[in-house]
Short mmCIF file of C-alpha atoms in Angstrom, two decimals:
data_model
loop_
_atom_site.label_atom_id
_atom_site.label_comp_id
_atom_site.label_asym_id
_atom_site.label_seq_id
_atom_site.Cartn_x
_atom_site.Cartn_y
_atom_site.Cartn_z
CA MET A 1 12.09 8.19 -56.74
CA SER A 2 13.74 7.11 -53.23
CA TRP A 3 13.94 9.30 -50.04
CA ALA A 4 17.18 9.55 -47.70
CA VAL A 5 16.83 11.18 -44.15
CA ILE A 6 20.13 12.24 -42.58
CA GLU A 7 19.93 13.10 -39.01
CA VAL A 8 22.63 14.40 -37.03
CA ASP A 9 22.50 14.23 -32.98
CA GLY A 10 23.90 16.28 -30.40
CA ASN A 11 27.19 15.09 -30.53
CA GLY A 12 27.87 15.79 -34.37
CA VAL A 13 26.73 12.00 -35.15
CA ARG A 14 25.43 11.53 -38.50
CA GLU A 15 22.93 8.39 -39.47
CA THR A 16 21.67 8.30 -42.49
CA ARG A 17 18.39 6.23 -43.50
CA ARG A 18 17.01 5.32 -46.72
CA GLY A 19 13.58 4.50 -48.03
CA GLY A 20 11.69 2.89 -50.33
CA THR A 21 9.56 5.51 -53.05
CA LEU A 22 7.73 8.56 -52.37
CA THR A 23 4.51 8.38 -52.56
CA GLY A 24 3.18 11.42 -50.61
CA LYS A 25 1.46 9.09 -48.83
CA THR A 26 2.51 10.02 -44.47
CA GLU A 27 3.06 6.44 -42.25
CA PRO A 28 0.92 6.44 -39.27
CA GLU A 29 3.10 7.56 -36.43
CA THR A 30 3.13 4.06 -34.01
CA MET A 31 1.76 5.17 -30.60
CA PRO A 32 3.56 3.38 -27.81
CA GLU A 33 1.73 0.94 -25.28
CA PRO A 34 0.72 2.50 -21.96
CA GLU A 35 2.60 1.50 -18.96
CA PRO A 36 0.22 -0.41 -16.32
CA GLU A 37 -0.09 1.53 -13.74
CA PRO A 38 1.37 0.26 -10.28
CA GLU A 39 -0.71 -1.21 -7.95
CA PRO A 40 -1.33 1.12 -5.35
CA LYS A 41 0.90 0.22 -2.01
CA PRO A 42 -1.90 -1.81 0.89
CA LYS A 43 -3.64 1.02 3.22
CA LEU A 44 -2.12 0.29 6.58
CA VAL A 45 -4.60 -0.26 9.87
CA THR A 46 -3.29 0.71 13.13
CA TRP A 47 -3.85 -2.82 15.67
CA ARG A 48 -4.61 -1.83 19.42
CA ARG A 49 -4.36 -4.41 22.06
CA CYS A 50 -7.11 -3.22 24.28
CA VAL A 51 -8.93 -4.34 27.81
CA GLN A 52 -12.25 -5.21 29.11
CA LEU A 53 -12.59 -5.17 33.09
CA ASN A 54 -15.05 -7.72 34.42
CA PRO A 55 -15.92 -5.60 37.85
CA VAL A 56 -18.85 -7.82 38.53
CA ASP A 57 -16.52 -10.66 40.19
CA SER A 58 -12.75 -9.12 41.00
CA ARG A 59 -12.44 -12.75 42.77
CA SER A 60 -12.53 -14.43 39.29
CA LYS A 61 -10.00 -15.78 37.60
CA PHE A 62 -10.53 -13.78 34.90
CA PRO A 63 -11.28 -10.09 35.76
CA PHE A 64 -10.41 -8.68 32.24
CA PHE A 65 -11.05 -9.48 29.04
CA VAL A 66 -7.60 -8.99 25.84
CA ALA A 67 -8.54 -8.85 22.07
CA TRP A 68 -7.21 -6.19 19.11
CA TYR A 69 -9.67 -3.59 17.39
CA PRO A 70 -8.38 -1.35 14.69
CA SER A 71 -7.73 2.57 16.16
CA GLY A 72 -10.89 3.98 14.35
CA ASP A 73 -13.37 0.91 15.58
CA ILE A 74 -12.61 -0.05 19.15
CA PRO A 75 -16.15 -0.77 21.05
CA GLU A 76 -17.83 0.86 23.96
CA HIS A 77 -16.55 -0.50 27.42
CA TRP A 78 -12.59 -1.53 25.56
CA TYR A 79 -9.27 0.56 26.45
CA PRO A 80 -6.02 0.58 24.81
CA VAL A 81 -3.61 -0.93 26.44
CA GLU A 82 -0.26 1.96 26.41
CA ALA A 83 2.37 -0.06 27.28
CA GLN A 84 5.37 2.12 27.93
CA SER A 85 8.31 -0.27 29.61
CA GLU A 86 6.25 -3.68 29.15
CA PRO A 87 8.14 -6.17 26.79
CA ILE A 88 4.31 -6.94 25.41
CA GLU A 89 3.48 -5.01 21.54
CA THR A 90 0.45 -3.69 22.09
CA VAL A 91 0.07 -1.26 18.45
CA LYS A 92 0.80 -3.29 14.78
CA GLN A 93 0.16 -1.92 11.73
CA LEU A 94 -1.22 -4.52 9.38
CA PRO A 95 -2.12 -4.25 5.93
CA GLU A 96 -6.22 -3.57 5.33
CA GLY A 97 -8.35 -7.10 5.48
CA GLN A 98 -5.33 -8.42 8.12
CA GLU A 99 -5.99 -8.77 11.89
CA PRO A 100 -3.29 -9.82 14.51
#
């Protein structure tokens, strides 16, 4: 004994499918492959250009030192340079693990 399935969709289209012999056994449904999760976006770290003054010898050729530090990890006696109208870049956002 063979079987037939008639399906009608919302637009009124009929589809007829015919199959083999009815055995009373149901075919297992195949599960769709799970989609891979998207890679997380890299966490951005804000770096600030900082300065350390050298008060010991102000006549020195280098009375201060400049370095980049992550915003939450600025060492003691280093101060962020906050440029309002200066042409130098004082803040950078880079993915975690990258340094300016």
